[in-house]
C-alpha cells in the first residue's frame, strides 16, 4: 500500500478492532489531534531544583478489607484446618503477594459493615462466637471467626499498620472505648480479657476511624449531629501505655464540601484526619457497566471520572485550608477505586468484579494525583484488597490471580515514603466528555532515601505511542532501568486456569542522551524508571 494516509487509517482501525468492544462506538479522535497511530513527542521536565517536595506518605498505598463477599473469608482467611495452604489460617499465596507490595496500612472491618460490627462477637473461642446477618452485603451469615485477634495478627504478618474503623452508627461510646483498651492497654480489665484470649502484649493501633459514611450506611446523619457524636466518641477513646491514636472523622463522599466544612469547623484539631470516599463509578443508580466488556469511549470516560478526583481533592483541601492553613489535619481517601457491575453468576451484593488493564490505568493515574497533593493526603485505601471491587488479588478455591491493579501498585512501590519531585509535562489533552479531559501522558517523580530518582509515566491512549524526552534541571543521569506494564488489549485481564495476560516486564527502551533520557512509551502502558 503506497498511500501513507490509508496505511495510517488501516492501522488505526486494526488496533481499535483489537479491543474487544462492547458497543461499536470506537473513540473518535478530537479534531485537533493527528492520525490515530502517529507517535507524539512529549517532554517531561523533572524539576529537582524546586524547593523540597512533601513526603509521599507510604499510607497512600494502603488497602481496605471489609467483611463483604469473599474479601475476608476465602480471600485472606481460610482457617487453620483448610486444605488451602495457609499460615495460621491466612492464605499463604495472598500473604506472599501482599508482602511483595509492602502494604503500609490495612483498614478493617468496614465500610458499611463497621457500623454494625460488635467487636466482642469476634473474640474468644471461635466455636462460641455468635453469628449475625451481614445485612449490608447480601444477607450473608457472618460467623465472626475472623475478629480482632485475627485481624491484628494479620497486620503483624504483613508488617503493616492496622486501621480500625469503629462502630458509631449502632454501637456505643463505651463499646468503642473498651475496644481501644482491649487492643492497646498493658493492664486493666480489658487487657486481662485479651490475655485470657491468648494475646499477652497489647498491639499498637494508631489509626482509629470514628464511624464510616456516617451520612449514609453509617447512620444517615447530618454533619452537625455527626460532628457532636465524633467529639463524644473521640473523647473517650483513650491512649494507653504510649499508644498514640490518630483519630479519623468519617468524611465526605465525592462532592459534599459542606460535610467537610461543618466537620472542620466543629471538630477541627480534635481529629488528626478526615476521610474522603471517591469511587470511579458511572452512577449510583442502574448499571455501572461491565468490568471487562467496554467500548473505547467508555474506557476514556472511566479515566475522566477517575481523574476528576483531583478537582474534588482540591476543593476539599481549599475548605480545609480555610481552617487549617498549616495542613496539620490529613485528608485520607480511605475508599477509592473502580466500581463496576458484579460479574455475571456471582452472588449479588458481594461486589466481585474482574480487573483489566483499564483498572491499572485508573490506579496509576490516581497515584499521580495523590502524589501532587501529598502535603494534604496522608493516606488512601483502595477498595478492596481481595475479591471485592478493584482488588489486588482474586481467589477461587485454592487458586489466586494477581490483578492488573496489583501490578500497578507494584510498579509504584518505590514512591512509598519518598520525597515528591515536581514534574512538568507538555502532553496534549484528550477531551473525553464535554466536562472532562485526560492527559496523553501523565508523569510523577520522587526521590527515595538512597537518593535514587523514580519516574513513573502513564500513556493512557489506546492507539498512539508517545516519544518522551525526560529533561532534568540538575541531574546528569548515568544509569537508567525500568519496568513496564502493558498488554495487547486494554480489556486484558488475569483469570483462573490460564497464563496471565497482564504482568510487568523489564523495560530496556530508555536511552541516556545529551537531552536527558529518551524513550518511546507504548500505547496503554505504565512505566516506572529508576534513574541514578
Ligand atoms: O467498599 C464498599 C462500600 O462502599 C463500603 O462498605 C462503603 O463504605 C462504601 O459505600
Coordinates of N, CA and C in Angstrom, one line a residue, residues 59-222:
X59 N 1.4 5.5 53.4 CA 0.0 5.0 53.7 C -0.9 5.4 52.5
X60 N -0.4 6.2 51.5 CA -1.2 6.4 50.3 C -1.4 5.1 49.5
X61 N -0.5 4.1 49.8 CA -0.6 2.8 49.1 C -1.3 1.8 50.0
X62 N -2.3 2.3 50.9 CA -3.0 1.5 51.8 C -4.1 0.6 51.2
X63 N -4.5 -0.3 52.0 CA -5.5 -1.3 51.5 C -6.7 -1.3 52.5
X64 N -7.8 -1.9 52.0 CA -9.0 -1.9 52.7 C -9.6 -3.3 52.7
X65 N -10.0 -3.8 53.8 CA -10.5 -5.2 53.9 C -11.8 -5.2 54.7
X66 N -12.9 -5.5 54.0 CA -14.2 -5.5 54.7 C -14.8 -6.9 54.8
X67 N -15.7 -7.1 55.7 CA -16.5 -8.3 55.8 C -17.5 -8.2 54.7
X68 N -17.2 -8.5 53.5 CA -18.0 -8.3 52.3 C -17.6 -9.3 51.3
X69 N -18.6 -10.1 50.9 CA -18.3 -11.2 49.9 C -17.2 -12.0 50.4
X70 N -16.2 -12.3 49.5 CA -15.1 -13.2 49.9 C -13.8 -12.4 50.1
X71 N -14.0 -11.2 50.6 CA -12.7 -10.4 50.9 C -12.0 -11.1 52.0
X72 N -12.7 -11.2 53.2 CA -12.0 -11.8 54.3 C -12.1 -13.4 54.2
X73 N -13.3 -13.9 54.1 CA -13.4 -15.4 54.1 C -13.2 -15.9 52.7
X74 N -12.1 -16.6 52.5 CA -11.7 -17.1 51.2 C -10.6 -16.3 50.6
X75 N -10.7 -15.0 50.8 CA -9.7 -14.1 50.2 C -8.4 -14.0 51.1
X76 N -8.6 -13.7 52.3 CA -7.5 -13.5 53.2 C -7.4 -14.7 54.2
X77 N -8.5 -15.2 54.6 CA -8.6 -16.1 55.7 C -9.3 -17.4 55.3
X78 N -8.7 -18.6 55.5 CA -9.3 -19.8 55.2 C -9.4 -20.7 56.4
X79 N -8.7 -20.3 57.5 CA -8.7 -21.1 58.7 C -7.6 -22.1 58.7
X80 N -7.2 -22.5 59.9 CA -6.0 -23.4 60.0 C -6.3 -24.8 59.5
X81 N -7.6 -25.2 59.5 CA -7.9 -26.6 59.0 C -8.1 -26.7 57.5
X82 N -8.0 -25.6 56.8 CA -8.3 -25.6 55.4 C -7.2 -26.4 54.6
X83 N -7.7 -27.0 53.5 CA -6.7 -27.7 52.6 C -5.9 -26.7 51.8
X84 N -6.4 -25.5 51.7 CA -5.7 -24.4 51.0 C -4.5 -24.0 51.8
X85 N -3.3 -24.0 51.2 CA -2.1 -23.7 52.0 C -2.2 -22.4 52.8
X86 N -1.9 -22.5 54.1 CA -2.1 -21.3 54.9 C -1.1 -21.3 56.0
X87 N -1.0 -20.1 56.5 CA -0.1 -19.8 57.6 C -1.0 -19.4 58.8
X88 N -1.2 -20.3 59.7 CA -2.1 -20.0 60.9 C -3.5 -19.5 60.4
X89 N -4.0 -20.0 59.3 CA -5.3 -19.7 58.8 C -5.3 -18.6 57.7
X90 N -4.2 -17.9 57.5 CA -4.2 -16.9 56.4 C -3.6 -17.6 55.2
X91 N -4.2 -17.3 54.1 CA -3.7 -17.9 52.8 C -2.3 -17.5 52.6
X92 N -1.5 -18.6 52.3 CA -0.1 -18.3 52.1 C 0.2 -17.5 50.8
X93 N -0.6 -17.8 49.7 CA -0.3 -17.1 48.4 C -0.7 -15.7 48.6
X94 N -1.8 -15.4 49.2 CA -2.2 -14.0 49.4 C -1.2 -13.2 50.3
X95 N -0.8 -13.9 51.4 CA 0.2 -13.2 52.3 C 1.5 -12.9 51.5
X96 N 1.9 -13.8 50.7 CA 3.2 -13.5 49.9 C 3.0 -12.4 48.9
X97 N 1.8 -12.4 48.2 CA 1.6 -11.4 47.3 C 1.5 -10.0 47.9
X98 N 0.9 -9.9 49.1 CA 0.7 -8.6 49.8 C 2.0 -8.2 50.4
X99 N 2.8 -9.1 50.9 CA 4.1 -8.8 51.4 C 5.0 -8.1 50.3
X100 N 4.9 -8.7 49.1 CA 5.7 -8.1 48.0 C 5.2 -6.7 47.7
X101 N 4.0 -6.3 48.0 CA 3.5 -5.0 47.7 C 4.0 -4.0 48.8
X102 N 4.5 -4.5 49.9 CA 4.8 -3.7 51.1 C 3.6 -2.9 51.5
X103 N 2.5 -3.6 51.8 CA 1.3 -2.9 52.2 C 1.6 -2.1 53.5
X104 N 1.3 -0.8 53.5 CA 1.7 0.0 54.7 C 0.6 0.0 55.7
X105 N -0.7 -0.1 55.3 CA -1.8 0.0 56.3 C -3.0 -0.8 55.7
X106 N -3.7 -1.4 56.6 CA -4.9 -2.2 56.2 C -6.1 -1.7 57.1
X107 N -7.2 -1.3 56.4 CA -8.4 -0.8 57.1 C -9.3 -2.0 57.2
X108 N -10.1 -2.0 58.3 CA -11.0 -3.1 58.7 C -11.8 -2.7 59.9
X109 N -13.0 -3.2 60.1 CA -13.7 -4.3 59.4 C -14.7 -3.8 58.3
X110 N -14.8 -2.5 58.1 CA -15.6 -1.9 57.0 C -15.2 -0.5 56.8
X111 N -15.8 0.2 56.0 CA -17.0 0.0 55.2 C -18.3 0.0 56.1
X112 N -19.4 -0.2 55.3 CA -20.7 -0.2 55.9 C -20.8 -1.2 57.1
X113 N -20.0 -2.3 56.9 CA -20.1 -3.4 57.9 C -19.7 -2.9 59.3
X114 N -18.7 -1.9 59.3 CA -18.1 -1.4 60.5 C -19.2 -0.9 61.5
X115 N -20.2 -0.3 61.0 CA -21.2 0.4 61.9 C -22.3 -0.6 62.3
X116 N -22.1 -1.9 62.0 CA -23.0 -2.9 62.5 C -22.2 -4.0 63.3
X117 N -20.9 -3.7 63.3 CA -19.9 -4.7 63.9 C -19.8 -4.5 65.4
X118 N -19.9 -5.6 66.1 CA -19.7 -5.5 67.6 C -18.6 -6.4 67.9
X119 N -17.5 -5.7 68.3 CA -16.2 -6.4 68.4 C -16.2 -7.6 69.4
X120 N -17.0 -7.5 70.4 CA -17.0 -8.6 71.4 C -17.5 -9.9 70.8
X121 N -18.2 -9.8 69.7 CA -18.7 -11.0 69.0 C -17.5 -11.8 68.3
X122 N -16.4 -11.1 68.2 CA -15.3 -11.6 67.4 C -14.1 -11.9 68.2
X123 N -14.2 -12.2 69.5 CA -13.1 -12.6 70.3 C -13.5 -13.9 71.0
X124 N -12.5 -14.6 71.6 CA -12.7 -15.8 72.4 C -12.8 -17.0 71.4
X125 N -13.1 -18.2 72.0 CA -13.1 -19.4 71.1 C -14.0 -19.3 69.9
X126 N -13.5 -19.6 68.8 CA -14.3 -19.4 67.6 C -15.6 -20.1 67.5
X127 N -15.6 -21.3 68.1 CA -16.9 -22.1 68.1 C -18.0 -21.4 68.9
X128 N -17.6 -20.5 69.8 CA -18.6 -19.9 70.7 C -19.0 -18.5 70.2
X129 N -18.4 -18.1 69.1 CA -18.7 -16.7 68.7 C -20.1 -16.6 68.1
X130 N -20.9 -15.6 68.5 CA -22.2 -15.5 67.9 C -22.2 -15.2 66.4
X131 N -23.3 -15.6 65.7 CA -23.4 -15.3 64.3 C -24.3 -14.1 64.1
X132 N -24.2 -13.5 63.0 CA -25.0 -12.3 62.6 C -25.3 -12.3 61.1
X133 N -26.3 -11.6 60.8 CA -26.6 -11.4 59.3 C -25.9 -10.1 58.9
X134 N -25.1 -10.3 57.8 CA -24.4 -9.2 57.2 C -25.4 -8.5 56.3
X135 N -26.2 -7.6 56.9 CA -27.3 -7.0 56.2 C -26.9 -6.1 55.1
X136 N -25.7 -5.5 55.1 CA -25.3 -4.6 54.1 C -24.9 -5.4 52.8
X137 N -24.4 -6.6 53.0 CA -23.8 -7.3 51.9 C -24.4 -8.6 51.6
X138 N -25.6 -8.6 51.0 CA -26.1 -9.9 50.5 C -26.8 -10.7 51.6
X139 N -26.9 -10.2 52.8 CA -27.5 -11.1 53.9 C -26.8 -12.3 54.2
X140 N -25.5 -12.3 53.9 CA -24.7 -13.5 54.2 C -24.5 -13.6 55.7
X141 N -24.5 -14.9 56.2 CA -24.4 -15.1 57.7 C -22.9 -15.0 58.0
X142 N -22.6 -14.1 58.9 CA -21.2 -13.9 59.4 C -21.0 -14.7 60.7
X143 N -20.0 -15.5 60.7 CA -19.8 -16.3 61.9 C -18.7 -15.8 62.9
X144 N -18.2 -14.6 62.5 CA -17.3 -13.9 63.4 C -16.0 -14.7 63.7
X145 N -15.7 -15.6 62.8 CA -14.4 -16.4 63.1 C -13.2 -15.6 62.8
X146 N -13.4 -14.5 62.0 CA -12.3 -13.5 61.8 C -12.6 -12.3 62.6
X147 N -11.9 -12.1 63.7 CA -12.2 -11.0 64.6 C -10.9 -10.2 64.9
X148 N -10.9 -9.5 66.0 CA -9.8 -8.6 66.4 C -8.5 -9.2 66.4
X149 N -8.3 -10.4 67.0 CA -7.0 -11.1 67.0 C -6.6 -11.5 65.6
X150 N -7.5 -12.0 64.9 CA -7.2 -12.5 63.5 C -6.7 -11.3 62.7
X151 N -7.4 -10.2 62.8 CA -7.0 -9.0 62.0 C -5.7 -8.4 62.4
X152 N -5.5 -8.2 63.7 CA -4.3 -7.5 64.2 C -3.1 -8.5 64.0
X153 N -3.3 -9.8 64.1 CA -2.2 -10.7 63.8 C -1.8 -10.7 62.3
X154 N -2.8 -10.5 61.5 CA -2.6 -10.4 60.1 C -1.7 -9.2 59.8
X155 N -2.1 -8.1 60.4 CA -1.3 -6.9 60.2 C 0.2 -7.1 60.6
X156 N 0.4 -7.8 61.7 CA 1.7 -8.1 62.1 C 2.5 -9.0 61.1
X157 N 1.7 -9.9 60.5 CA 2.3 -10.8 59.5 C 2.7 -10.0 58.2
X158 N 1.9 -9.0 57.9 CA 2.2 -8.2 56.7 C 3.1 -7.1 57.0
X159 N 3.4 -6.8 58.3 CA 4.2 -5.7 58.7 C 3.6 -4.4 58.4
X160 N 2.2 -4.3 58.5 CA 1.6 -3.1 58.2 C 0.8 -2.5 59.4
X161 N 0.5 -1.3 59.3 CA -0.3 -0.6 60.4 C -1.7 -1.0 60.3
X162 N -2.4 -1.4 61.4 CA -3.8 -1.6 61.4 C -4.6 -0.3 61.4
X163 N -5.7 -0.2 60.7 CA -6.6 0.9 60.7 C -8.0 0.4 61.1
X164 N -8.4 0.7 62.4 CA -9.6 0.1 62.9 C -10.7 1.2 62.6
X165 N -11.8 0.7 62.0 CA -12.9 1.5 61.7 C -14.0 1.2 62.7
X166 N -14.3 2.2 63.6 CA -15.1 1.9 64.8 C -16.6 2.1 64.5
X167 N -17.4 1.4 65.3 CA -18.8 1.5 65.1 C -19.5 2.7 65.9
X168 N -19.9 3.6 65.1 CA -20.6 4.8 65.7 C -22.1 4.7 65.5
X169 N -22.4 4.1 64.3 CA -23.8 4.1 63.9 C -24.7 3.2 64.8
X170 N -24.3 2.1 65.2 CA -25.2 1.2 66.0 C -24.5 0.7 67.3
X171 N -23.3 1.3 67.6 CA -22.6 0.9 68.8 C -22.6 2.0 69.8
X172 N -22.0 1.8 70.9 CA -22.0 2.8 72.0 C -20.6 3.4 72.1
X173 N -20.5 4.5 72.8 CA -19.2 5.1 73.1 C -18.4 4.2 74.0
X174 N -19.1 3.6 74.9 CA -18.4 2.6 75.8 C -17.8 1.4 75.0
X175 N -18.6 0.9 74.1 CA -18.1 -0.2 73.3 C -16.8 0.1 72.5
X176 N -16.8 1.3 71.9 CA -15.6 1.7 71.2 C -14.4 2.0 72.1
X177 N -14.7 2.6 73.2 CA -13.7 3.0 74.2 C -13.0 1.7 74.7
X178 N -13.9 0.7 75.0 CA -13.4 -0.6 75.5 C -12.6 -1.4 74.5
X179 N -13.0 -1.2 73.2 CA -12.2 -1.9 72.1 C -10.8 -1.4 72.1
X180 N -10.7 -0.1 72.1 CA -9.4 0.5 72.1 C -8.5 0.0 73.3
X181 N -9.2 0.0 74.5 CA -8.5 -0.5 75.7 C -8.1 -2.0 75.5
X182 N -9.0 -2.8 75.0 CA -8.7 -4.2 74.7 C -7.5 -4.4 73.9
X183 N -7.4 -3.6 72.8 CA -6.3 -3.8 71.9 C -5.0 -3.2 72.4
X184 N -5.0 -2.1 73.1 CA -3.8 -1.4 73.3 C -3.3 -1.2 74.8
X185 N -4.1 -1.6 75.8 CA -3.7 -1.4 77.1 C -2.8 -2.6 77.6
X186 N -1.8 -2.2 78.5 CA -0.9 -3.2 79.1 C -1.6 -4.0 80.2
X187 N -2.5 -3.2 80.9 CA -3.1 -3.9 82.1 C -4.5 -3.3 82.3
X188 N -5.2 -3.9 83.2 CA -6.6 -3.5 83.4 C -7.6 -4.6 82.9
X189 N -8.8 -4.4 83.2 CA -9.8 -5.5 82.9 C -9.8 -5.9 81.4
X190 N -9.8 -4.9 80.5 CA -9.8 -5.3 79.1 C -8.5 -6.0 78.7
X191 N -7.4 -5.6 79.2 CA -6.1 -6.3 78.9 C -6.1 -7.7 79.5
X192 N -6.8 -7.9 80.6 CA -6.9 -9.2 81.2 C -7.7 -10.1 80.3
X193 N -8.8 -9.6 79.8 CA -9.6 -10.3 78.9 C -8.8 -10.7 77.6
X194 N -8.1 -9.8 77.1 CA -7.3 -10.1 75.9 C -6.3 -11.2 76.2
X195 N -5.6 -11.1 77.4 CA -4.6 -12.1 77.7 C -5.3 -13.5 77.9
X196 N -6.5 -13.5 78.4 CA -7.2 -14.8 78.5 C -7.5 -15.3 77.2
X197 N -7.6 -14.4 76.2 CA -7.9 -14.9 74.8 C -6.6 -15.2 74.0
X198 N -5.5 -15.2 74.8 CA -4.3 -15.7 74.1 C -3.3 -14.6 73.7
X199 N -3.5 -13.3 73.9 CA -2.6 -12.3 73.5 C -2.1 -11.5 74.7
X200 N -0.8 -11.8 75.1 CA -0.3 -11.2 76.2 C 0.0 -9.6 76.0
X201 N 0.8 -9.4 75.0 CA 1.2 -8.0 74.7 C 0.2 -7.2 74.0
X202 N -0.1 -6.0 74.3 CA -1.0 -5.2 73.5 C -0.5 -5.0 72.1
X203 N -1.4 -4.7 71.2 CA -0.9 -4.3 69.8 C -0.8 -2.8 69.8
X204 N -0.1 -2.3 68.9 CA -0.1 -0.9 68.6 C -1.2 -0.6 67.6
X205 N -2.1 0.2 67.9 CA -3.1 0.6 66.9 C -3.2 2.2 66.9
X206 N -2.7 2.7 65.8 CA -2.6 4.1 65.6 C -3.9 4.7 65.0
X207 N -4.3 4.1 63.9 CA -5.4 4.7 63.1 C -6.7 4.2 63.6
X208 N -7.5 5.2 64.0 CA -8.9 4.8 64.5 C -9.9 5.7 63.8
X209 N -10.8 5.0 63.1 CA -11.8 5.7 62.3 C -13.1 5.8 63.3
X210 N -13.6 7.0 63.4 CA -14.8 7.2 64.2 C -16.0 7.1 63.3
X211 N -16.4 5.9 63.0 CA -17.6 5.7 62.1 C -17.1 5.7 60.7
X212 N -18.0 5.3 59.8 CA -17.8 5.2 58.4 C -19.1 5.7 57.6
X213 N -18.9 6.5 56.7 CA -20.0 7.0 55.9 C -21.2 7.3 56.8
X214 N -20.9 8.2 57.8 CA -22.0 8.5 58.8 C -23.2 9.2 58.2
X215 N -22.9 9.8 57.0 CA -24.0 10.5 56.2 C -24.9 9.4 55.5
X216 N -24.5 8.2 55.5 CA -25.2 7.1 54.7 C -25.4 5.9 55.5
X217 N -24.7 4.8 55.0 CA -24.9 3.5 55.7 C -24.5 3.5 57.2
X218 N -23.7 4.5 57.5 CA -23.2 4.6 58.9 C -24.1 5.3 59.9
X219 N -25.3 5.6 59.4 CA -26.3 6.2 60.4 C -27.1 7.4 59.8
X220 N -27.0 7.7 58.5 CA -27.8 8.7 57.8 C -27.8 10.0 58.6
X221 N -26.7 10.4 59.1 CA -26.7 11.6 60.0 C -26.5 12.9 59.2
X222 N -26.9 14.0 59.9 CA -26.5 15.3 59.4 C -25.1 15.6 59.9

